[in-house]
CSV table of C-alpha atoms and ligand atoms in Angstrom, one decimal:
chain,number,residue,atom,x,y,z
A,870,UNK,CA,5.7,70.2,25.7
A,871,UNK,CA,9.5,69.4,24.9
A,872,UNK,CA,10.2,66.6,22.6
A,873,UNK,CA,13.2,64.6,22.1
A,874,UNK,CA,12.9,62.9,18.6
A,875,UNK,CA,15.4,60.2,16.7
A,876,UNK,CA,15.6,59.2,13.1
A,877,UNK,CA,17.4,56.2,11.7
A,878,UNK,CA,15.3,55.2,8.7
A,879,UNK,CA,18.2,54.8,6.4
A,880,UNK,CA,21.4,56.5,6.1
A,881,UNK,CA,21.0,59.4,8.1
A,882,UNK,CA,21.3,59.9,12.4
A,883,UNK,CA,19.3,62.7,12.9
A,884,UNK,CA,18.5,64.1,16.2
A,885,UNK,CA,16.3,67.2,17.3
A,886,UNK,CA,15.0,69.0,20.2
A,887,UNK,CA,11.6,70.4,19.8
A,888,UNK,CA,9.7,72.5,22.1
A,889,UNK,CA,6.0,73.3,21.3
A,890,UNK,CA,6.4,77.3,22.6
A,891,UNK,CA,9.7,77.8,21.5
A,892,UNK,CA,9.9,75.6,18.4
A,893,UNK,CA,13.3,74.0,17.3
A,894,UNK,CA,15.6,74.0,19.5
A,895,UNK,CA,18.2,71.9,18.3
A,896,UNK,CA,19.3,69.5,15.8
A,897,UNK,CA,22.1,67.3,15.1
A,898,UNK,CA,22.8,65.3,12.4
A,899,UNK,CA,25.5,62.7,11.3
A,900,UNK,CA,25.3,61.4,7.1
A,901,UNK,CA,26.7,58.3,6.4
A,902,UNK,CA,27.2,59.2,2.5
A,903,UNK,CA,31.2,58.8,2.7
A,904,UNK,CA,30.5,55.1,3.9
A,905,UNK,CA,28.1,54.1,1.3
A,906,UNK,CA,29.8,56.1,-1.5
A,907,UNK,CA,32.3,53.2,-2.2
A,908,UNK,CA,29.4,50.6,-3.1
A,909,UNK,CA,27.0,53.1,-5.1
A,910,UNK,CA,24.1,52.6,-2.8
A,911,UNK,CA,23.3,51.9,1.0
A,912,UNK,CA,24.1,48.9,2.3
A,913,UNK,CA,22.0,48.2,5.2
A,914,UNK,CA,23.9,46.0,7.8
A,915,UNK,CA,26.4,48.9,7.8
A,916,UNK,CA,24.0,51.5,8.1
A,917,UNK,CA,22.5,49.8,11.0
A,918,UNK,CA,26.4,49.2,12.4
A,919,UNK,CA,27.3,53.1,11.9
A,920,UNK,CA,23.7,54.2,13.6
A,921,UNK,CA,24.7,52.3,17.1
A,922,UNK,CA,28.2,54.0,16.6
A,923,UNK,CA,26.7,57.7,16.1
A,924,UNK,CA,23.3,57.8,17.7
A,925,UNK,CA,24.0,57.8,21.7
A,926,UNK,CA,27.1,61.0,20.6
A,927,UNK,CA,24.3,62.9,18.3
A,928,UNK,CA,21.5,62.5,21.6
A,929,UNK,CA,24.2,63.7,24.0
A,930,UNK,CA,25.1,66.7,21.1
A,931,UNK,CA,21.4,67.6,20.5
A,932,UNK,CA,20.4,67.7,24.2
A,933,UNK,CA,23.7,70.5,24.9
A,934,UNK,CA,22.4,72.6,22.2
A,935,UNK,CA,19.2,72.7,23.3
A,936,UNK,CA,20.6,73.5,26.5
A,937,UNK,CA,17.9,70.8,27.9
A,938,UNK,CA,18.1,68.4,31.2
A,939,UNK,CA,16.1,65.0,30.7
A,940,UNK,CA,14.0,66.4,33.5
A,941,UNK,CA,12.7,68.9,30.8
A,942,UNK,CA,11.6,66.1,28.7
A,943,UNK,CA,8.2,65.1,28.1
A,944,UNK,CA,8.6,62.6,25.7
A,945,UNK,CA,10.5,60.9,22.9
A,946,UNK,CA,9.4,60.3,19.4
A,947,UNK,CA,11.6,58.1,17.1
A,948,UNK,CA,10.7,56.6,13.2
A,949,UNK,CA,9.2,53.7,14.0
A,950,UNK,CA,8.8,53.1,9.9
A,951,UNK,CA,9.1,53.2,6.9
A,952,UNK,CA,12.9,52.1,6.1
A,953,UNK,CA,15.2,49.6,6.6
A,954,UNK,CA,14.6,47.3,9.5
A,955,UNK,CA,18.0,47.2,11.1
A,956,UNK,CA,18.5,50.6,10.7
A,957,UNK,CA,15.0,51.6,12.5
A,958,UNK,CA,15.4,49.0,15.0
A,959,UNK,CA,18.5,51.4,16.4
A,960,UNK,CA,16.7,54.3,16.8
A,961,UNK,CA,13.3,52.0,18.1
A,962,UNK,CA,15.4,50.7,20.6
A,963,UNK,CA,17.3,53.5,22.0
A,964,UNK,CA,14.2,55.6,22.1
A,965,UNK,CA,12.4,53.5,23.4
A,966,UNK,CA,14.6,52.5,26.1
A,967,UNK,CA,15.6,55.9,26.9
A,968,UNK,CA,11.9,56.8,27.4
A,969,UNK,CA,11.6,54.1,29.8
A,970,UNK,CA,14.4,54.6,31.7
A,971,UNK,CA,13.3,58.1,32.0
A,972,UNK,CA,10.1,57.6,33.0
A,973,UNK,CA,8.8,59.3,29.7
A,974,UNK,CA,6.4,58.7,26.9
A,975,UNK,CA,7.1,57.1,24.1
A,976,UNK,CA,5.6,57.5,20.4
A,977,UNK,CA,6.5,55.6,16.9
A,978,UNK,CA,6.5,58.2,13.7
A,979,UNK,CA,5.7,57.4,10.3
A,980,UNK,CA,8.9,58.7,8.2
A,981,UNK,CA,6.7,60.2,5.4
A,982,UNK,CA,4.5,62.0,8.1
A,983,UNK,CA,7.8,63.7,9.2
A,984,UNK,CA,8.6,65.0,5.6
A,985,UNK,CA,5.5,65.9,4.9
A,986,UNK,CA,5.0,68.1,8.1
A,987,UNK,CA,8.8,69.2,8.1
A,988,UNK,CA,7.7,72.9,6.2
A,989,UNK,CA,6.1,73.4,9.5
A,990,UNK,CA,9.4,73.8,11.0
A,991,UNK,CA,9.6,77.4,9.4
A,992,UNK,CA,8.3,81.0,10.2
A,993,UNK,CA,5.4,80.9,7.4
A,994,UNK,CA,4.4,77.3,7.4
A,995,UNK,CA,1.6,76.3,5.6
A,996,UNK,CA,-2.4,76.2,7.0
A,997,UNK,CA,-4.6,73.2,6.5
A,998,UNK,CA,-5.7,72.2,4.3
A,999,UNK,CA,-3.1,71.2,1.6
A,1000,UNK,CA,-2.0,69.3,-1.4
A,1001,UNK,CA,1.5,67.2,-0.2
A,1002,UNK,CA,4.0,65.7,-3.3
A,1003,UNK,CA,6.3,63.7,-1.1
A,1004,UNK,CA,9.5,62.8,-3.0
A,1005,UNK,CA,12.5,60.7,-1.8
A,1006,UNK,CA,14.8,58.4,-2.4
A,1007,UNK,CA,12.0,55.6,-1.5
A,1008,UNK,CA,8.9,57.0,-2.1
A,1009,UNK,CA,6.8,59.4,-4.2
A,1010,UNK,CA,3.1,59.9,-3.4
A,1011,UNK,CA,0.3,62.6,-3.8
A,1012,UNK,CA,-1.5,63.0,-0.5
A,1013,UNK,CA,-4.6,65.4,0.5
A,1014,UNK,CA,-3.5,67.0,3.6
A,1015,UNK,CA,-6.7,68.0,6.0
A,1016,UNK,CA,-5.2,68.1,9.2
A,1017,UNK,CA,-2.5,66.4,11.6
A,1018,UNK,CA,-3.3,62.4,10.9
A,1019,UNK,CA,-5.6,63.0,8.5
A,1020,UNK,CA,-3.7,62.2,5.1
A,1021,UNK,CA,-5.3,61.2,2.0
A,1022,UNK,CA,-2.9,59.2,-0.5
A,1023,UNK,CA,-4.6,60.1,-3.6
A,1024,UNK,CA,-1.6,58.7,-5.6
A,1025,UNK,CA,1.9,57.0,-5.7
A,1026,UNK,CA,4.9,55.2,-7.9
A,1027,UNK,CA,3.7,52.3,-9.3
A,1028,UNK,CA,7.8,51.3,-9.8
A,1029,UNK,CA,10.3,53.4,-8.7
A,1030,UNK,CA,10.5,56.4,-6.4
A,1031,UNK,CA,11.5,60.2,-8.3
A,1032,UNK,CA,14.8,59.8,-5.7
A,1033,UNK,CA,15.3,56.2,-7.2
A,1034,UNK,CA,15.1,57.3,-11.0
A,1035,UNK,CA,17.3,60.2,-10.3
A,1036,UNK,CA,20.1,58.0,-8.5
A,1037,UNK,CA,19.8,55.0,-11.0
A,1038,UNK,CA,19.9,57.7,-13.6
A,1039,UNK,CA,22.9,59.3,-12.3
A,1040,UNK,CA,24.5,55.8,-11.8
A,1041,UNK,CA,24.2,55.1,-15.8
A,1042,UNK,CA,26.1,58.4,-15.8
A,1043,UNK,CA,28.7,57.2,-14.3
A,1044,UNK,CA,28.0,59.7,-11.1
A,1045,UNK,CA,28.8,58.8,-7.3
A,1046,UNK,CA,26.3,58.0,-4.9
A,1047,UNK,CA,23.7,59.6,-4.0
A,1048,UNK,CA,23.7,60.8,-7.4
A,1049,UNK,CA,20.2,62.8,-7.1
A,1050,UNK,CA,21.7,66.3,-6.5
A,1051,UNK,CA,25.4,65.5,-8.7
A,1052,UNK,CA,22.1,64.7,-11.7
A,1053,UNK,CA,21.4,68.1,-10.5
A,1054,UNK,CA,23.9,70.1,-10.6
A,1055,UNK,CA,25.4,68.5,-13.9
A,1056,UNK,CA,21.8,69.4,-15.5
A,1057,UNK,CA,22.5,73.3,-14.8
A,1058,UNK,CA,25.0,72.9,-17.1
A,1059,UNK,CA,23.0,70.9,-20.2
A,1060,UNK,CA,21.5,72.2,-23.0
A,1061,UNK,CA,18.4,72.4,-24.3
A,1062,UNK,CA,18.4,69.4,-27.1
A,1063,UNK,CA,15.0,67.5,-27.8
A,1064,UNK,CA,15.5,64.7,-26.8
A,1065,UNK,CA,11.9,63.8,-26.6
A,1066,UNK,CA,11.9,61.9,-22.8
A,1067,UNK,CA,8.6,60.5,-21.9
A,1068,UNK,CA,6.1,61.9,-19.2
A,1069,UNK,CA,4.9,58.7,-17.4
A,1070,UNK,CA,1.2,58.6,-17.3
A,1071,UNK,CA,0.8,61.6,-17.7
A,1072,UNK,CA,-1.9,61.1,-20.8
A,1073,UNK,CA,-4.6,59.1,-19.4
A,1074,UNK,CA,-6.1,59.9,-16.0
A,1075,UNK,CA,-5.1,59.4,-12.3
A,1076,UNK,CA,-2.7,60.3,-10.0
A,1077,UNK,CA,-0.1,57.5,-9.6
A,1078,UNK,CA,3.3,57.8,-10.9
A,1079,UNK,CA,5.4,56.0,-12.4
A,1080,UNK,CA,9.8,56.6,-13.3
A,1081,UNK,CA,11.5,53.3,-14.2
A,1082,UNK,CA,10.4,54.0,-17.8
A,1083,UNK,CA,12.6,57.4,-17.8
A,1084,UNK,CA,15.2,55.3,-16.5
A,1085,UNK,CA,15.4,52.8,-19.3
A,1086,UNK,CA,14.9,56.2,-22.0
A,1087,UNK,CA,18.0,57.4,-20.3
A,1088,UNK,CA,20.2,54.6,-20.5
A,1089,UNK,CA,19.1,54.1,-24.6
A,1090,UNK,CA,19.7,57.7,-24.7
A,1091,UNK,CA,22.9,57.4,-23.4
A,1092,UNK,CA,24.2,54.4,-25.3
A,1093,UNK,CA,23.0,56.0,-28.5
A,1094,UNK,CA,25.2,59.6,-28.2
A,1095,UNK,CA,28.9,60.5,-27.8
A,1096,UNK,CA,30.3,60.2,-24.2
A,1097,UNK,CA,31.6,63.7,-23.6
A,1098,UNK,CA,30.6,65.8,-20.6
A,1099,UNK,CA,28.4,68.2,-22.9
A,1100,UNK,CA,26.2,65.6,-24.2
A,1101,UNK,CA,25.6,63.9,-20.6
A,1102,UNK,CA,24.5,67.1,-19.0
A,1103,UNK,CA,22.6,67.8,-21.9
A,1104,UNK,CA,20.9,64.3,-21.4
A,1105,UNK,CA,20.5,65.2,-17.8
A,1106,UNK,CA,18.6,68.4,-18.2
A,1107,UNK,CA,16.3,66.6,-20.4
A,1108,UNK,CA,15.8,63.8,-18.1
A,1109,UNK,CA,15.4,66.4,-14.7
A,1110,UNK,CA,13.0,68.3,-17.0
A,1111,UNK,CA,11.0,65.0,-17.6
A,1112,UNK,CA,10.7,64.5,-13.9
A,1113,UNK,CA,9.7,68.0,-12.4
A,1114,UNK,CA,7.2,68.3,-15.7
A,1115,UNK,CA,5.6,64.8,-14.7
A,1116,UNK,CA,5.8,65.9,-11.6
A,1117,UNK,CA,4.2,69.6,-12.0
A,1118,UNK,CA,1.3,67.7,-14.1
A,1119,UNK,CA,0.4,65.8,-11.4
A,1120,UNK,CA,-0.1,67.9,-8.4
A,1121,UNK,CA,-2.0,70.6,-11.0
A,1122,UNK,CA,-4.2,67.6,-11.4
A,1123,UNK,CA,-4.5,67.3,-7.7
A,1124,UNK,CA,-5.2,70.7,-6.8
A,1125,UNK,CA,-7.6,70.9,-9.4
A,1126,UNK,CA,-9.3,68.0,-8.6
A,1127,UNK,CA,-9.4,69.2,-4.8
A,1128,UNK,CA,-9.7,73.1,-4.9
A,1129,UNK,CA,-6.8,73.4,-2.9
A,1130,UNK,CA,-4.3,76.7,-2.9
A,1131,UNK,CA,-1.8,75.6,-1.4
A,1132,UNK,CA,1.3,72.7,-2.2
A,1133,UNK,CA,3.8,71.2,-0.1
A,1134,UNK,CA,6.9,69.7,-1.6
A,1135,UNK,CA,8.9,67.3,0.8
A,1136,UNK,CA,11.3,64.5,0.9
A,1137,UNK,CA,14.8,64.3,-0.5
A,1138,UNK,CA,13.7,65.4,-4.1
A,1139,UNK,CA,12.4,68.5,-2.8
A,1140,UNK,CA,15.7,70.1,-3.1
A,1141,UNK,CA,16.0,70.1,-6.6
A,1142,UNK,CA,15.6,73.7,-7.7
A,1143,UNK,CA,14.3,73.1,-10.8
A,1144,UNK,CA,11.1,71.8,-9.2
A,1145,UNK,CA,11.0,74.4,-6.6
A,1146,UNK,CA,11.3,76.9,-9.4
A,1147,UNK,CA,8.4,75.4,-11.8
A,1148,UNK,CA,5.8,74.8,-8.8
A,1149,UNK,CA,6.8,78.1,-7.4
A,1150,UNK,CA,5.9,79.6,-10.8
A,1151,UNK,CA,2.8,77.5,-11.5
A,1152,UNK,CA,1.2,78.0,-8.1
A,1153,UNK,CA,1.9,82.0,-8.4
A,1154,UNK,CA,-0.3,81.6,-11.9
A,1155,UNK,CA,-2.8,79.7,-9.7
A,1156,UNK,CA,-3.1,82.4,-6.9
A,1157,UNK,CA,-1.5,80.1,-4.8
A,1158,UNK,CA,1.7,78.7,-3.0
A,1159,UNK,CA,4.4,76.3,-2.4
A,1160,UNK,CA,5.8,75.6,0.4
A,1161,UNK,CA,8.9,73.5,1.0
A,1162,UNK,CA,11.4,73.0,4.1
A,1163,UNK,CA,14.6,74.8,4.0
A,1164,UNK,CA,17.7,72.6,2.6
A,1165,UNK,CA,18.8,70.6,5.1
A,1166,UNK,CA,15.2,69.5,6.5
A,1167,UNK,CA,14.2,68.5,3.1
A,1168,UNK,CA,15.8,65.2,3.2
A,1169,UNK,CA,16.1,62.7,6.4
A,1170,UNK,CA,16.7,65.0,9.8
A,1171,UNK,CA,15.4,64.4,13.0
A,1172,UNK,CA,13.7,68.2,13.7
A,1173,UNK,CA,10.8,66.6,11.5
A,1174,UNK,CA,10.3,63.1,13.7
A,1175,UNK,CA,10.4,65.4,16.8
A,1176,UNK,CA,8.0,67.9,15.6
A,1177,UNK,CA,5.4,64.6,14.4
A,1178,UNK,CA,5.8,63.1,17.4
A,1179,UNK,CA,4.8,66.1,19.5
A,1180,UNK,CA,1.9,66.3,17.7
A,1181,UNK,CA,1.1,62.8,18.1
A,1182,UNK,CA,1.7,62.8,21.7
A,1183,UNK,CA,0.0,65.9,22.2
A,1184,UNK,CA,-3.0,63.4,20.8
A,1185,UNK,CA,-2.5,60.6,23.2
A,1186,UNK,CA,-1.1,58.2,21.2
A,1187,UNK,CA,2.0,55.9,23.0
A,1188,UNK,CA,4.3,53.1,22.3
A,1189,UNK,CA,4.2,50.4,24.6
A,1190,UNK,CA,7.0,48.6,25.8
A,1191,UNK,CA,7.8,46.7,22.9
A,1192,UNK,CA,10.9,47.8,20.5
A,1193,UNK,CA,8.9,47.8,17.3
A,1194,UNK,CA,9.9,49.0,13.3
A,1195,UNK,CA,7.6,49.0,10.7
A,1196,UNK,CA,10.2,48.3,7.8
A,1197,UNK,CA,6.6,48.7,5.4
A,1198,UNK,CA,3.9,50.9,6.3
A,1199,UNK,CA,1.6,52.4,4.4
A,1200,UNK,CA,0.8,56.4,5.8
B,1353,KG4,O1,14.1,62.0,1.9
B,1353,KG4,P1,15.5,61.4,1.6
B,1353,KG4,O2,16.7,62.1,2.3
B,1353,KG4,O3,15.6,59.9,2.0
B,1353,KG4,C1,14.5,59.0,1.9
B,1353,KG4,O4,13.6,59.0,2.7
B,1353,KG4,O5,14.6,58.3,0.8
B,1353,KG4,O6,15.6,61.5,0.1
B,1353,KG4,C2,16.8,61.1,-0.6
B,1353,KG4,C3,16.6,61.2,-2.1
B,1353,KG4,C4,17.8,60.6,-2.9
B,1353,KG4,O7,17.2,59.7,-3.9
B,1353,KG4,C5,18.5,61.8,-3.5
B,1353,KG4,O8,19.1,61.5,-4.7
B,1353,KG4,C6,17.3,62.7,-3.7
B,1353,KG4,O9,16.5,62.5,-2.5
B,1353,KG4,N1,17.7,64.1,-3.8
B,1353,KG4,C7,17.6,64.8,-5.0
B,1353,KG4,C8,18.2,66.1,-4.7
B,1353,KG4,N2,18.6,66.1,-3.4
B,1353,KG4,C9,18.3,64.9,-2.9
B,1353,KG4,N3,17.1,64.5,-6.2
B,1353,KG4,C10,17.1,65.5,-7.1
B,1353,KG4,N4,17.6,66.7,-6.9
B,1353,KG4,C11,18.2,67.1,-5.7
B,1353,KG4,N5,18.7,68.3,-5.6
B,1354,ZN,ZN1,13.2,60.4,3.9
């Protein structure tokens, strides 16, 4: 089975070929960062504007790479939700009219199901069953992994996503959009000062999360010390440390609480290497492992979308005819 699949969720075109023997065969990817740079975040009705300019170019692009005929097709998978509605509705449509005027199935993917099977894309993916920590720019959840479709949420943000509190964060800073990995890479540089940030929820039970607080300690932080380049990646390392700690604390918890050996890490937030680096080193202690997608598949691509929907149309399931996005849905 040979799967065409499309995401459009926010403000990434991502397109991918994937074939169930052969595995990826292509990707293609167009970011819109430059466009949104200018007004500090995404602003949707151009997103959805730049996805009808890009998306038909990036399907023609990924197809040639793949070195696949539409006759080779067996179906198309496209984020049907969560995201921005306008922005979905782009790649509903196309995919959905491209599947039926080629006479193939279609199927609707949940965005988060796509980051959290995206380390499946690579040589030693992980076996079921697993613990996922999905982090992006819109969500952060906790969810037991048993099999394809079968997802547990066992926790999530009460407030803001960890992608959120790291671009607010690096707004206060006075960083450009998307200020996640520039938080990042100015934290390598910080010292280690005690500057005592919070762990959210982190001292009374459960699994939920929660990073508007760290936010607001940021900004006091930062109104209360000198504005030189030292102090505001020392400010930054403390505030990246108070995420991946918060973070670490709650999948422990999880695995704990399930037996599980084995973690995921997935969405945007993934990339940080600080968080690679502590899970990496608490699941060796732990006789187990984490697994994550390589760089450019840890944040929004369409290899993911195409690999979900295979699986999903490998179970049966089909769009009908209608062009449908889900702007909410929970996994
Ligand atoms: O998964 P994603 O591409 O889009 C959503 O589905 O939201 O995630 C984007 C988020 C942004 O908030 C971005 O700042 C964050 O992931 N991000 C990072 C890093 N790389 C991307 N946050 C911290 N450290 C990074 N290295
Ligand atoms: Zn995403």
């Amino acid at each position: 089975m040979r799967v065409l699949g499309i995401e459009s969720s926010c403000d990434e075109t991502g397109i991918a070929v994937y074939d169930e023997q052969q595995g990826l065969l292509s990707h293609a990817l167009y970011s819109q960062v430059k466009l949104h740079a200018d007004y500090g975040g995404v602003v949707p009705e151009l997103a959805s504007r730049d996805h009808v300019r890009k998306i038909v170019p990036l399907i023609r692009e990924a197809l040639a790479k793949a070195d696949t005929t539409i006759e080779q097709l067996d179906g198309i998978a496209y984020t049907k939700g969560p995201g921005l509605i306008g922005a979905l509705l782009v790649g509903a449509c196309v995919g959905r009219s491209l599947a039926f005027a080629w006479d193939k199935p279609a199927v609707g993917v949940h965005h988060m199901e796509g980051h959290l099977l995206a380390p499946m894309l690579e040589a030693d993916a992980p076996e079921f069953p697993f613990i996922a920590l999905l982090v992006s720019g819109g969500h952060s959840m906790l969810v037991d992994v048993k099999g394809i479709g079968q997802y547990e949420v066992l926790g999530e943000s009460i407030d803001d996503a960890a992608g959120e509190a790291f671009d607010k964060t690096a707004k206060l800073m006075g960083l450009d959009y998307p200020g996640g990995p520039r938080l990042s890479k100015l934290a390598a540089n910080g010292r280690e000062v005690n500057y005592k940030f919070p762990r959210p929820m982190t001292d009374r039970p459960g699994l939920d999360f929660s990073f508007s607080g760290l936010k607001t300690f940021a900004a006091n932080t930062i109104a209360a010390q000198p504005d030189d380049e030292q102090t505001r990646a020392d400010i930054a390392r403390a505030f990246e440390e108070a995420v991946v700690d918060t973070l670490m604390i709650k999948c422990r918890r999880a695995l704990e609480q399930t037996g599980y050996k084995r973690l995921v890490i997935a969405g945007g937030v993934s990339a940080n290497q600080r968080l690679q680096a502590q899970l990496g080193e608490m699941m060796q202690k732990r006789g187990g492992r984490v697994y994550y997608p390589r760089g450019e598949f840890c944040t929004d691509n369409g290899a993911m979308i195409a690999y979900a929907g295979l699986q999903r149309l490998k179970a049966g399931e089909r769009e009908d005819l209608a062009v449908k996005g889900q702007p909410r849905w929970p996994l």
